[in-house]
mmCIF file with all atom_site columns, C-alpha atoms in Angstrom:
data_model
loop_
_atom_site.group_PDB
_atom_site.id
_atom_site.type_symbol
_atom_site.label_atom_id
_atom_site.label_alt_id
_atom_site.label_comp_id
_atom_site.label_asym_id
_atom_site.label_entity_id
_atom_site.label_seq_id
_atom_site.pdbx_PDB_ins_code
_atom_site.Cartn_x
_atom_site.Cartn_y
_atom_site.Cartn_z
_atom_site.occupancy
_atom_site.B_iso_or_equiv
_atom_site.pdbx_formal_charge
_atom_site.auth_seq_id
_atom_site.auth_comp_id
_atom_site.auth_asym_id
_atom_site.auth_atom_id
_atom_site.pdbx_PDB_model_num
ATOM 1   C CA . MET A 1 1   ? 0.022   0.062  -0.303  1.00 48.00 ? 1   MET A CA 1
ATOM 2   C CA . SER A 1 2   ? 1.578   3.387  -1.130  1.00 57.00 ? 2   SER A CA 1
ATOM 3   C CA . SER A 1 3   ? -0.168  6.731  -0.681  1.00 59.00 ? 3   SER A CA 1
ATOM 4   C CA . THR A 1 4   ? 0.429   10.005 -0.616  1.00 66.00 ? 4   THR A CA 1
ATOM 5   C CA . LYS A 1 5   ? -2.045  12.913 1.500   1.00 90.00 ? 5   LYS A CA 1
ATOM 6   C CA . PHE A 1 6   ? -3.881  15.891 0.455   1.00 96.00 ? 6   PHE A CA 1
ATOM 7   C CA . ALA A 1 7   ? -2.976  17.608 -2.259  1.00 95.00 ? 7   ALA A CA 1
ATOM 8   C CA . THR A 1 8   ? -2.604  22.122 -1.199  1.00 92.00 ? 8   THR A CA 1
ATOM 9   C CA . LEU A 1 9   ? -4.069  23.628 -4.485  1.00 95.00 ? 9   LEU A CA 1
ATOM 10  C CA . PRO A 1 10  ? -4.824  27.196 -5.554  1.00 95.00 ? 10  PRO A CA 1
ATOM 11  C CA . ALA A 1 11  ? -7.962  28.503 -6.523  1.00 97.00 ? 11  ALA A CA 1
ATOM 12  C CA . PRO A 1 12  ? -9.665  26.827 -8.521  1.00 98.00 ? 12  PRO A CA 1
ATOM 13  C CA . PRO A 1 13  ? -10.276 26.708 -12.161 1.00 98.00 ? 13  PRO A CA 1
ATOM 14  C CA . TYR A 1 14  ? -6.809  23.853 -13.391 1.00 98.00 ? 14  TYR A CA 1
ATOM 15  C CA . TYR A 1 15  ? -6.903  20.350 -13.895 1.00 98.00 ? 15  TYR A CA 1
ATOM 16  C CA . ALA A 1 16  ? -6.460  17.617 -13.034 1.00 98.00 ? 16  ALA A CA 1
ATOM 17  C CA . VAL A 1 17  ? -5.593  13.717 -15.197 1.00 98.00 ? 17  VAL A CA 1
ATOM 18  C CA . ILE A 1 18  ? -7.218  11.275 -13.493 1.00 98.00 ? 18  ILE A CA 1
ATOM 19  C CA . PHE A 1 19  ? -5.313  8.367  -13.847 1.00 98.00 ? 19  PHE A CA 1
ATOM 20  C CA . SER A 1 20  ? -6.600  4.289  -12.331 1.00 98.00 ? 20  SER A CA 1
ATOM 21  C CA . SER A 1 21  ? -5.044  1.343  -12.783 1.00 97.00 ? 21  SER A CA 1
ATOM 22  C CA . GLN A 1 22  ? -4.477  -2.052 -12.309 1.00 97.00 ? 22  GLN A CA 1
ATOM 23  C CA . ARG A 1 23  ? -0.884  -3.045 -11.415 1.00 97.00 ? 23  ARG A CA 1
ATOM 24  C CA . THR A 1 24  ? 0.699   -7.024 -14.007 1.00 96.00 ? 24  THR A CA 1
ATOM 25  C CA . GLN A 1 25  ? 2.980   -8.782 -11.538 1.00 93.00 ? 25  GLN A CA 1
ATOM 26  C CA . ALA A 1 26  ? 5.870   -7.754 -13.371 1.00 89.00 ? 26  ALA A CA 1
ATOM 27  C CA . ASP A 1 27  ? 7.383   -5.913 -10.697 1.00 87.00 ? 27  ASP A CA 1
ATOM 28  C CA . GLY A 1 28  ? 10.862  -5.231 -13.014 1.00 90.00 ? 28  GLY A CA 1
ATOM 29  C CA . GLY A 1 29  ? 11.474  -1.535 -13.106 1.00 94.00 ? 29  GLY A CA 1
ATOM 30  C CA . TYR A 1 30  ? 8.296   -0.243 -11.428 1.00 96.00 ? 30  TYR A CA 1
ATOM 31  C CA . GLY A 1 31  ? 9.544   0.880  -7.657  1.00 95.00 ? 31  GLY A CA 1
ATOM 32  C CA . GLU A 1 32  ? 12.854  3.027  -9.695  1.00 96.00 ? 32  GLU A CA 1
ATOM 33  C CA . THR A 1 33  ? 10.326  4.047  -12.754 1.00 97.00 ? 33  THR A CA 1
ATOM 34  C CA . ALA A 1 34  ? 7.774   5.126  -9.886  1.00 95.00 ? 34  ALA A CA 1
ATOM 35  C CA . GLU A 1 35  ? 9.998   7.367  -7.262  1.00 96.00 ? 35  GLU A CA 1
ATOM 36  C CA . ARG A 1 36  ? 11.704  8.749  -10.951 1.00 97.00 ? 36  ARG A CA 1
ATOM 37  C CA . MET A 1 37  ? 8.219   10.218 -12.271 1.00 97.00 ? 37  MET A CA 1
ATOM 38  C CA . GLU A 1 38  ? 7.487   11.353 -8.246  1.00 95.00 ? 38  GLU A CA 1
ATOM 39  C CA . GLN A 1 39  ? 10.735  12.992 -9.248  1.00 97.00 ? 39  GLN A CA 1
ATOM 40  C CA . LEU A 1 40  ? 10.230  14.743 -12.338 1.00 98.00 ? 40  LEU A CA 1
ATOM 41  C CA . ILE A 1 41  ? 7.474   15.304 -12.593 1.00 97.00 ? 41  ILE A CA 1
ATOM 42  C CA . VAL A 1 42  ? 7.505   18.162 -9.498  1.00 97.00 ? 42  VAL A CA 1
ATOM 43  C CA . THR A 1 43  ? 10.340  19.703 -11.698 1.00 98.00 ? 43  THR A CA 1
ATOM 44  C CA . MET A 1 44  ? 7.109   20.619 -14.922 1.00 98.00 ? 44  MET A CA 1
ATOM 45  C CA . PRO A 1 45  ? 5.687   23.821 -15.553 1.00 98.00 ? 45  PRO A CA 1
ATOM 46  C CA . GLY A 1 46  ? 1.984   24.309 -14.270 1.00 98.00 ? 46  GLY A CA 1
ATOM 47  C CA . TYR A 1 47  ? 2.865   21.311 -11.957 1.00 98.00 ? 47  TYR A CA 1
ATOM 48  C CA . LEU A 1 48  ? -0.162  22.072 -9.149  1.00 98.00 ? 48  LEU A CA 1
ATOM 49  C CA . GLY A 1 49  ? 0.626   18.706 -6.491  1.00 97.00 ? 49  GLY A CA 1
ATOM 50  C CA . ALA A 1 50  ? -0.424  15.278 -6.988  1.00 97.00 ? 50  ALA A CA 1
ATOM 51  C CA . GLU A 1 51  ? -3.029  12.475 -4.941  1.00 97.00 ? 51  GLU A CA 1
ATOM 52  C CA . SER A 1 52  ? -2.635  8.697  -4.732  1.00 96.00 ? 52  SER A CA 1
ATOM 53  C CA . LEU A 1 53  ? -2.989  5.266  -2.988  1.00 96.00 ? 53  LEU A CA 1
ATOM 54  C CA . ARG A 1 54  ? -2.568  1.709  -4.804  1.00 96.00 ? 54  ARG A CA 1
ATOM 55  C CA . GLY A 1 55  ? -4.443  -0.908 -2.741  1.00 94.00 ? 55  GLY A CA 1
ATOM 56  C CA . PRO A 1 56  ? -2.960  -4.726 -2.000  1.00 94.00 ? 56  PRO A CA 1
ATOM 57  C CA . ASP A 1 57  ? -4.625  -6.613 -4.856  1.00 94.00 ? 57  ASP A CA 1
ATOM 58  C CA . GLY A 1 58  ? -2.930  -3.363 -7.303  1.00 96.00 ? 58  GLY A CA 1
ATOM 59  C CA . PHE A 1 59  ? -5.483  -1.195 -8.114  1.00 97.00 ? 59  PHE A CA 1
ATOM 60  C CA . GLY A 1 60  ? -4.630  2.361  -7.611  1.00 97.00 ? 60  GLY A CA 1
ATOM 61  C CA . ILE A 1 61  ? -5.252  5.917  -8.053  1.00 97.00 ? 61  ILE A CA 1
ATOM 62  C CA . THR A 1 62  ? -3.716  9.105  -8.166  1.00 97.00 ? 62  THR A CA 1
ATOM 63  C CA . ILE A 1 63  ? -4.598  12.908 -9.593  1.00 98.00 ? 63  ILE A CA 1
ATOM 64  C CA . ALA A 1 64  ? -2.174  15.241 -10.574 1.00 98.00 ? 64  ALA A CA 1
ATOM 65  C CA . TYR A 1 65  ? -2.996  18.365 -10.965 1.00 98.00 ? 65  TYR A CA 1
ATOM 66  C CA . PHE A 1 66  ? -1.889  20.958 -13.581 1.00 98.00 ? 66  PHE A CA 1
ATOM 67  C CA . ASP A 1 67  ? -2.898  24.558 -13.926 1.00 98.00 ? 67  ASP A CA 1
ATOM 68  C CA . THR A 1 68  ? -3.703  24.109 -18.136 1.00 98.00 ? 68  THR A CA 1
ATOM 69  C CA . GLU A 1 69  ? -3.910  21.421 -20.681 1.00 97.00 ? 69  GLU A CA 1
ATOM 70  C CA . GLU A 1 70  ? -0.716  23.239 -22.142 1.00 98.00 ? 70  GLU A CA 1
ATOM 71  C CA . ASN A 1 71  ? 1.466   22.104 -19.279 1.00 98.00 ? 71  ASN A CA 1
ATOM 72  C CA . ILE A 1 72  ? -0.505  18.667 -19.283 1.00 98.00 ? 72  ILE A CA 1
ATOM 73  C CA . ARG A 1 73  ? 1.042   17.890 -22.616 1.00 97.00 ? 73  ARG A CA 1
ATOM 74  C CA . LEU A 1 74  ? 3.706   19.387 -21.493 1.00 98.00 ? 74  LEU A CA 1
ATOM 75  C CA . TRP A 1 75  ? 4.798   16.604 -19.019 1.00 98.00 ? 75  TRP A CA 1
ATOM 76  C CA . ARG A 1 76  ? 3.194   14.145 -21.456 1.00 96.00 ? 76  ARG A CA 1
ATOM 77  C CA . ASP A 1 77  ? 5.564   14.856 -24.024 1.00 97.00 ? 77  ASP A CA 1
ATOM 78  C CA . HIS A 1 78  ? 8.832   14.279 -21.255 1.00 98.00 ? 78  HIS A CA 1
ATOM 79  C CA . ALA A 1 79  ? 10.418  11.997 -23.390 1.00 98.00 ? 79  ALA A CA 1
ATOM 80  C CA . GLU A 1 80  ? 11.568  10.037 -19.509 1.00 98.00 ? 80  GLU A CA 1
ATOM 81  C CA . HIS A 1 81  ? 8.246   9.899  -19.214 1.00 97.00 ? 81  HIS A CA 1
ATOM 82  C CA . ALA A 1 82  ? 6.440   8.782  -22.254 1.00 97.00 ? 82  ALA A CA 1
ATOM 83  C CA . ASP A 1 83  ? 9.713   5.680  -22.351 1.00 97.00 ? 83  ASP A CA 1
ATOM 84  C CA . ALA A 1 84  ? 7.920   4.882  -18.898 1.00 97.00 ? 84  ALA A CA 1
ATOM 85  C CA . ARG A 1 85  ? 4.642   5.387  -20.300 1.00 96.00 ? 85  ARG A CA 1
ATOM 86  C CA . MET A 1 86  ? 5.704   2.866  -23.453 1.00 96.00 ? 86  MET A CA 1
ATOM 87  C CA . ARG A 1 87  ? 6.939   -0.082 -20.373 1.00 96.00 ? 87  ARG A CA 1
ATOM 88  C CA . GLY A 1 88  ? 3.207   0.666  -18.560 1.00 96.00 ? 88  GLY A CA 1
ATOM 89  C CA . ARG A 1 89  ? 1.546   -0.114 -21.335 1.00 95.00 ? 89  ARG A CA 1
ATOM 90  C CA . LYS A 1 90  ? 3.385   -3.052 -22.105 1.00 95.00 ? 90  LYS A CA 1
ATOM 91  C CA . GLU A 1 91  ? 4.643   -4.311 -18.869 1.00 96.00 ? 91  GLU A CA 1
ATOM 92  C CA . TRP A 1 92  ? 2.886   -3.067 -16.102 1.00 97.00 ? 92  TRP A CA 1
ATOM 93  C CA . TYR A 1 93  ? -0.790  -2.144 -16.135 1.00 97.00 ? 93  TYR A CA 1
ATOM 94  C CA . SER A 1 94  ? -3.546  -4.873 -17.300 1.00 96.00 ? 94  SER A CA 1
ATOM 95  C CA . HIS A 1 95  ? -5.783  -1.550 -17.804 1.00 96.00 ? 95  HIS A CA 1
ATOM 96  C CA . PHE A 1 96  ? -6.072  1.768  -17.279 1.00 97.00 ? 96  PHE A CA 1
ATOM 97  C CA . GLU A 1 97  ? -8.043  4.741  -17.390 1.00 97.00 ? 97  GLU A CA 1
ATOM 98  C CA . VAL A 1 98  ? -6.611  8.449  -17.591 1.00 97.00 ? 98  VAL A CA 1
ATOM 99  C CA . ARG A 1 99  ? -9.371  11.486 -17.604 1.00 98.00 ? 99  ARG A CA 1
ATOM 100 C CA . ILE A 1 100 ? -8.708  15.113 -17.951 1.00 98.00 ? 100 ILE A CA 1
ATOM 101 C CA . ALA A 1 101 ? -11.069 17.430 -15.846 1.00 98.00 ? 101 ALA A CA 1
ATOM 102 C CA . LYS A 1 102 ? -10.475 21.421 -15.472 1.00 98.00 ? 102 LYS A CA 1
ATOM 103 C CA . VAL A 1 103 ? -11.814 21.687 -11.683 1.00 98.00 ? 103 VAL A CA 1
ATOM 104 C CA . GLU A 1 104 ? -13.857 24.014 -12.078 1.00 98.00 ? 104 GLU A CA 1
ATOM 105 C CA . ARG A 1 105 ? -14.976 24.533 -7.421  1.00 97.00 ? 105 ARG A CA 1
ATOM 106 C CA . ALA A 1 106 ? -13.398 22.957 -4.673  1.00 97.00 ? 106 ALA A CA 1
ATOM 107 C CA . TYR A 1 107 ? -14.314 22.640 -0.523  1.00 96.00 ? 107 TYR A CA 1
ATOM 108 C CA . ASN A 1 108 ? -13.297 21.005 1.946   1.00 94.00 ? 108 ASN A CA 1
ATOM 109 C CA . LEU A 1 109 ? -14.007 20.214 5.802   1.00 92.00 ? 109 LEU A CA 1
ATOM 110 C CA . ALA A 1 110 ? -12.604 24.234 7.080   1.00 89.00 ? 110 ALA A CA 1
ATOM 111 C CA . THR A 1 111 ? -14.699 26.510 4.305   1.00 90.00 ? 111 THR A CA 1
ATOM 112 C CA . VAL A 1 112 ? -17.582 24.180 4.464   1.00 86.00 ? 112 VAL A CA 1
ATOM 113 C CA . GLN A 1 113 ? -17.299 24.625 8.889   1.00 80.00 ? 113 GLN A CA 1
ATOM 114 C CA . LYS A 1 114 ? -17.224 27.780 7.775   1.00 78.00 ? 114 LYS A CA 1
ATOM 115 C CA . ALA A 1 115 ? -20.023 28.621 5.434   1.00 69.00 ? 115 ALA A CA 1
ATOM 116 C CA . MET B 1 1   ? -8.229  -1.005 3.118   1.00 48.00 ? 1   MET B CA 1
ATOM 117 C CA . SER B 1 2   ? -11.024 -1.228 1.200   1.00 57.00 ? 2   SER B CA 1
ATOM 118 C CA . SER B 1 3   ? -11.518 -0.221 -2.895  1.00 59.00 ? 3   SER B CA 1
ATOM 119 C CA . THR B 1 4   ? -13.564 -0.785 -5.708  1.00 66.00 ? 4   THR B CA 1
ATOM 120 C CA . LYS B 1 5   ? -12.138 -1.168 -9.268  1.00 90.00 ? 5   LYS B CA 1
ATOM 121 C CA . PHE B 1 6   ? -12.710 0.390  -12.625 1.00 96.00 ? 6   PHE B CA 1
ATOM 122 C CA . ALA B 1 7   ? -15.583 2.754  -13.370 1.00 95.00 ? 7   ALA B CA 1
ATOM 123 C CA . THR B 1 8   ? -17.577 1.701  -17.499 1.00 92.00 ? 8   THR B CA 1
ATOM 124 C CA . LEU B 1 9   ? -18.207 5.004  -18.179 1.00 95.00 ? 9   LEU B CA 1
ATOM 125 C CA . PRO B 1 10  ? -20.006 6.957  -21.033 1.00 95.00 ? 10  PRO B CA 1
ATOM 126 C CA . ALA B 1 11  ? -17.968 8.929  -23.781 1.00 97.00 ? 11  ALA B CA 1
ATOM 127 C CA . PRO B 1 12  ? -17.548 12.366 -21.990 1.00 98.00 ? 12  PRO B CA 1
ATOM 128 C CA . PRO B 1 13  ? -17.696 15.790 -21.258 1.00 98.00 ? 13  PRO B CA 1
ATOM 129 C CA . TYR B 1 14  ? -19.548 13.981 -18.005 1.00 98.00 ? 14  TYR B CA 1
ATOM 130 C CA . TYR B 1 15  ? -18.759 15.339 -14.162 1.00 98.00 ? 15  TYR B CA 1
ATOM 131 C CA . ALA B 1 16  ? -16.536 13.787 -11.639 1.00 98.00 ? 16  ALA B CA 1
ATOM 132 C CA . VAL B 1 17  ? -16.780 14.359 -7.598  1.00 98.00 ? 17  VAL B CA 1
ATOM 133 C CA . ILE B 1 18  ? -13.128 14.502 -5.872  1.00 98.00 ? 18  ILE B CA 1
ATOM 134 C CA . PHE B 1 19  ? -14.014 13.207 -2.444  1.00 98.00 ? 19  PHE B CA 1
ATOM 135 C CA . SER B 1 20  ? -9.931  13.495 -0.780  1.00 98.00 ? 20  SER B CA 1
ATOM 136 C CA . SER B 1 21  ? -11.262 12.902 2.903   1.00 97.00 ? 21  SER B CA 1
ATOM 137 C CA . GLN B 1 22  ? -8.841  11.424 6.242   1.00 97.00 ? 22  GLN B CA 1
ATOM 138 C CA . ARG B 1 23  ? -10.921 9.341  8.775   1.00 97.00 ? 23  ARG B CA 1
ATOM 139 C CA . THR B 1 24  ? -11.379 10.346 12.358  1.00 96.00 ? 24  THR B CA 1
ATOM 140 C CA . GLN B 1 25  ? -10.272 7.035  14.665  1.00 93.00 ? 25  GLN B CA 1
ATOM 141 C CA . ALA B 1 26  ? -14.510 7.434  15.377  1.00 89.00 ? 26  ALA B CA 1
ATOM 142 C CA . ASP B 1 27  ? -16.214 4.424  14.248  1.00 87.00 ? 27  ASP B CA 1
ATOM 143 C CA . GLY B 1 28  ? -19.707 4.771  15.085  1.00 90.00 ? 28  GLY B CA 1
ATOM 144 C CA . GLY B 1 29  ? -21.841 4.353  12.401  1.00 94.00 ? 29  GLY B CA 1
ATOM 145 C CA . TYR B 1 30  ? -19.290 4.481  9.450   1.00 96.00 ? 30  TYR B CA 1
ATOM 146 C CA . GLY B 1 31  ? -19.699 1.598  8.088   1.00 95.00 ? 31  GLY B CA 1
ATOM 147 C CA . GLU B 1 32  ? -23.130 1.494  7.954   1.00 96.00 ? 32  GLU B CA 1
ATOM 148 C CA . THR B 1 33  ? -23.678 4.908  6.809   1.00 97.00 ? 33  THR B CA 1
ATOM 149 C CA . ALA B 1 34  ? -21.037 4.386  3.596   1.00 95.00 ? 34  ALA B CA 1
ATOM 150 C CA . GLU B 1 35  ? -22.768 0.978  2.976   1.00 96.00 ? 35  GLU B CA 1
ATOM 151 C CA . ARG B 1 36  ? -25.873 2.786  2.716   1.00 97.00 ? 36  ARG B CA 1
ATOM 152 C CA . MET B 1 37  ? -24.361 6.440  0.169   1.00 97.00 ? 37  MET B CA 1
ATOM 153 C CA . GLU B 1 38  ? -23.140 3.182  -1.551  1.00 95.00 ? 38  GLU B CA 1
ATOM 154 C CA . GLN B 1 39  ? -26.438 1.697  -1.938  1.00 97.00 ? 39  GLN B CA 1
ATOM 155 C CA . LEU B 1 40  ? -28.493 5.197  -2.803  1.00 98.00 ? 40  LEU B CA 1
ATOM 156 C CA . ILE B 1 41  ? -26.323 7.199  -5.114  1.00 97.00 ? 41  ILE B CA 1
ATOM 157 C CA . VAL B 1 42  ? -26.675 4.046  -7.829  1.00 97.00 ? 42  VAL B CA 1
ATOM 158 C CA . THR B 1 43  ? -30.139 5.105  -7.707  1.00 98.00 ? 43  THR B CA 1
ATOM 159 C CA . MET B 1 44  ? -29.823 8.541  -8.403  1.00 98.00 ? 44  MET B CA 1
ATOM 160 C CA . PRO B 1 45  ? -30.522 10.198 -12.078 1.00 98.00 ? 45  PRO B CA 1
ATOM 161 C CA . GLY B 1 46  ? -27.029 10.409 -14.356 1.00 98.00 ? 46  GLY B CA 1
ATOM 162 C CA . TYR B 1 47  ? -24.958 8.516  -12.145 1.00 98.00 ? 47  TYR B CA 1
ATOM 163 C CA . LEU B 1 48  ? -22.549 7.214  -14.013 1.00 98.00 ? 48  LEU B CA 1
ATOM 164 C CA . GLY B 1 49  ? -19.794 4.580  -11.757 1.00 97.00 ? 49  GLY B CA 1
ATOM 165 C CA . ALA B 1 50  ? -17.357 5.721  -8.774  1.00 97.00 ? 50  ALA B CA 1
ATOM 166 C CA . GLU B 1 51  ? -14.004 4.234  -8.469  1.00 97.00 ? 51  GLU B CA 1
ATOM 167 C CA . SER B 1 52  ? -12.596 4.153  -4.730  1.00 96.00 ? 52  SER B CA 1
ATOM 168 C CA . LEU B 1 53  ? -9.490  3.053  -2.282  1.00 96.00 ? 53  LEU B CA 1
ATOM 169 C CA . ARG B 1 54  ? -8.880  3.746  1.430   1.00 96.00 ? 54  ARG B CA 1
ATOM 170 C CA . GLY B 1 55  ? -5.721  3.294  2.667   1.00 95.00 ? 55  GLY B CA 1
ATOM 171 C CA . PRO B 1 56  ? -4.763  1.585  5.971   1.00 94.00 ? 56  PRO B CA 1
ATOM 172 C CA . ASP B 1 57  ? -3.857  4.853  7.766   1.00 94.00 ? 57  ASP B CA 1
ATOM 173 C CA . GLY B 1 58  ? -7.185  6.711  6.924   1.00 96.00 ? 58  GLY B CA 1
ATOM 174 C CA . PHE B 1 59  ? -6.479  8.564  3.523   1.00 97.00 ? 59  PHE B CA 1
ATOM 175 C CA . GLY B 1 60  ? -9.118  7.792  0.840   1.00 97.00 ? 60  GLY B CA 1
ATOM 176 C CA . ILE B 1 61  ? -10.149 8.897  -2.784  1.00 97.00 ? 61  ILE B CA 1
ATOM 177 C CA . THR B 1 62  ? -13.284 8.551  -2.899  1.00 97.00 ? 62  THR B CA 1
ATOM 178 C CA . ILE B 1 63  ? -14.195 9.234  -7.481  1.00 98.00 ? 63  ILE B CA 1
ATOM 179 C CA . ALA B 1 64  ? -17.805 9.328  -8.017  1.00 98.00 ? 64  ALA B CA 1
ATOM 180 C CA . TYR B 1 65  ? -18.763 9.919  -12.017 1.00 98.00 ? 65  TYR B CA 1
ATOM 181 C CA . PHE B 1 66  ? -22.667 12.179 -12.728 1.00 98.00 ? 66  PHE B CA 1
ATOM 182 C CA . ASP B 1 67  ? -24.149 13.720 -16.232 1.00 98.00 ? 67  ASP B CA 1
ATOM 183 C CA . THR B 1 68  ? -24.568 16.871 -14.809 1.00 98.00 ? 68  THR B CA 1
ATOM 184 C CA . GLU B 1 69  ? -24.029 20.009 -12.012 1.00 97.00 ? 69  GLU B CA 1
ATOM 185 C CA . GLU B 1 70  ? -27.274 19.653 -11.715 1.00 98.00 ? 70  GLU B CA 1
ATOM 186 C CA . ASN B 1 71  ? -27.753 15.933 -10.195 1.00 98.00 ? 71  ASN B CA 1
ATOM 187 C CA . ILE B 1 72  ? -24.424 16.033 -8.680  1.00 98.00 ? 72  ILE B CA 1
ATOM 188 C CA . ARG B 1 73  ? -26.828 18.365 -6.477  1.00 97.00 ? 73  ARG B CA 1
ATOM 189 C CA . LEU B 1 74  ? -29.213 16.436 -6.902  1.00 98.00 ? 74  LEU B CA 1
ATOM 190 C CA . TRP B 1 75  ? -27.014 14.056 -4.754  1.00 98.00 ? 75  TRP B CA 1
ATOM 191 C CA . ARG B 1 76  ? -25.348 16.914 -2.841  1.00 96.00 ? 76  ARG B CA 1
ATOM 192 C CA . ASP B 1 77  ? -29.249 17.560 -1.863  1.00 97.00 ? 77  ASP B CA 1
ATOM 193 C CA . HIS B 1 78  ? -30.551 14.376 -0.896  1.00 98.00 ? 78  HIS B CA 1
ATOM 194 C CA . ALA B 1 79  ? -31.287 14.538 2.830   1.00 98.00 ? 79  ALA B CA 1
ATOM 195 C CA . GLU B 1 80  ? -30.207 10.983 4.291   1.00 98.00 ? 80  GLU B CA 1
ATOM 196 C CA . HIS B 1 81  ? -27.136 12.154 1.793   1.00 97.00 ? 81  HIS B CA 1
ATOM 197 C CA . ALA B 1 82  ? -27.098 16.342 3.242   1.00 97.00 ? 82  ALA B CA 1
ATOM 198 C CA . ASP B 1 83  ? -27.101 13.602 7.240   1.00 97.00 ? 83  ASP B CA 1
ATOM 199 C CA . ALA B 1 84  ? -24.673 10.872 7.059   1.00 97.00 ? 84  ALA B CA 1
ATOM 200 C CA . ARG B 1 85  ? -22.586 14.704 5.363   1.00 96.00 ? 85  ARG B CA 1
ATOM 201 C CA . MET B 1 86  ? -22.311 15.864 9.036   1.00 96.00 ? 86  MET B CA 1
ATOM 202 C CA . ARG B 1 87  ? -22.018 13.051 10.583  1.00 96.00 ? 87  ARG B CA 1
ATOM 203 C CA . GLY B 1 88  ? -19.233 13.239 8.357   1.00 96.00 ? 88  GLY B CA 1
ATOM 204 C CA . ARG B 1 89  ? -17.713 16.980 9.089   1.00 95.00 ? 89  ARG B CA 1
ATOM 205 C CA . LYS B 1 90  ? -18.527 16.362 13.124  1.00 95.00 ? 90  LYS B CA 1
ATOM 206 C CA . GLU B 1 91  ? -17.672 12.489 13.669  1.00 96.00 ? 91  GLU B CA 1
ATOM 207 C CA . TRP B 1 92  ? -15.229 10.295 10.954  1.00 97.00 ? 92  TRP B CA 1
ATOM 208 C CA . TYR B 1 93  ? -12.932 13.096 9.399   1.00 97.00 ? 93  TYR B CA 1
ATOM 209 C CA . SER B 1 94  ? -10.458 15.666 10.590  1.00 96.00 ? 94  SER B CA 1
ATOM 210 C CA . HIS B 1 95  ? -10.190 16.515 7.111   1.00 96.00 ? 95  HIS B CA 1
ATOM 211 C CA . PHE B 1 96  ? -11.017 16.486 3.198   1.00 97.00 ? 96  PHE B CA 1
ATOM 212 C CA . GLU B 1 97  ? -10.836 18.228 -0.274  1.00 97.00 ? 97  GLU B CA 1
ATOM 213 C CA . VAL B 1 98  ? -14.330 17.761 -2.614  1.00 97.00 ? 98  VAL B CA 1
ATOM 214 C CA . ARG B 1 99  ? -13.430 19.190 -6.151  1.00 98.00 ? 99  ARG B CA 1
ATOM 215 C CA . ILE B 1 100 ? -15.553 19.308 -8.512  1.00 98.00 ? 100 ILE B CA 1
ATOM 216 C CA . ALA B 1 101 ? -13.703 18.886 -12.089 1.00 98.00 ? 101 ALA B CA 1
ATOM 217 C CA . LYS B 1 102 ? -15.784 18.435 -15.719 1.00 98.00 ? 102 LYS B CA 1
ATOM 218 C CA . VAL B 1 103 ? -14.593 15.712 -17.838 1.00 98.00 ? 103 VAL B CA 1
ATOM 219 C CA . GLU B 1 104 ? -13.511 16.406 -21.093 1.00 98.00 ? 104 GLU B CA 1
ATOM 220 C CA . ARG B 1 105 ? -10.941 13.725 -22.275 1.00 97.00 ? 105 ARG B CA 1
ATOM 221 C CA . ALA B 1 106 ? -10.358 10.401 -21.638 1.00 97.00 ? 106 ALA B CA 1
ATOM 222 C CA . TYR B 1 107 ? -8.702  6.711  -23.032 1.00 96.00 ? 107 TYR B CA 1
ATOM 223 C CA . ASN B 1 108 ? -7.521  3.765  -21.704 1.00 95.00 ? 108 ASN B CA 1
ATOM 224 C CA . LEU B 1 109 ? -4.987  0.970  -21.961 1.00 92.00 ? 109 LEU B CA 1
ATOM 225 C CA . ALA B 1 110 ? -7.333  -0.666 -25.226 1.00 89.00 ? 110 ALA B CA 1
ATOM 226 C CA . THR B 1 111 ? -7.916  2.818  -26.716 1.00 90.00 ? 111 THR B CA 1
ATOM 227 C CA . VAL B 1 112 ? -3.754  3.978  -26.215 1.00 86.00 ? 112 VAL B CA 1
ATOM 228 C CA . GLN B 1 113 ? -3.168  0.584  -27.947 1.00 81.00 ? 113 GLN B CA 1
ATOM 229 C CA . LYS B 1 114 ? -5.694  0.810  -30.857 1.00 78.00 ? 114 LYS B CA 1
ATOM 230 C CA . ALA B 1 115 ? -3.819  4.451  -31.618 1.00 70.00 ? 115 ALA B CA 1
#
């Protein structure tokens, strides 16, 4: 089980890349690559934060937040990330879904209690 | 650890309610209420599906998908759900973030392999 905690984000609008995935049993290089991607994404322009969980059955949800669609494309087109995704498709994931969404509204426990 | 698997969704656009939360230690009625909400949400107009994970440290991500913002409001305003959220704010969650997002694009392993 790996897990991150709450992303601290600016006021909307911004974009979410919702990545749901099922890991295979194949582990060759997965951990190192995942760690490298975590180091790399924080250096990308417009990256705002991420929240991530993976369960013991290998099902995971990662949501990465960016300021604009253009910066999501820059991350998609980063050569190391593109290589990692290709390995992911071939080896590490038996299925995944990617959904690109524009966050329009946001609130949290503190803002609800003030309201 | 509780987990659902992939939601089967129509082509975009549709809406995502992204709920990230940290559970408290308080368990009074949480499990029963969570189960009741799962039964209730599938009866709501425009509900499309959900993906959900919670880790052993109590951090969780649930994404519920609806066809329109209006149907998200109907779910928010359902009396039983409103009561459950009030108990959640007071007892079950030490923190949460809610983000309402419009899904504009989506793809998955199969569509990438065909492309």
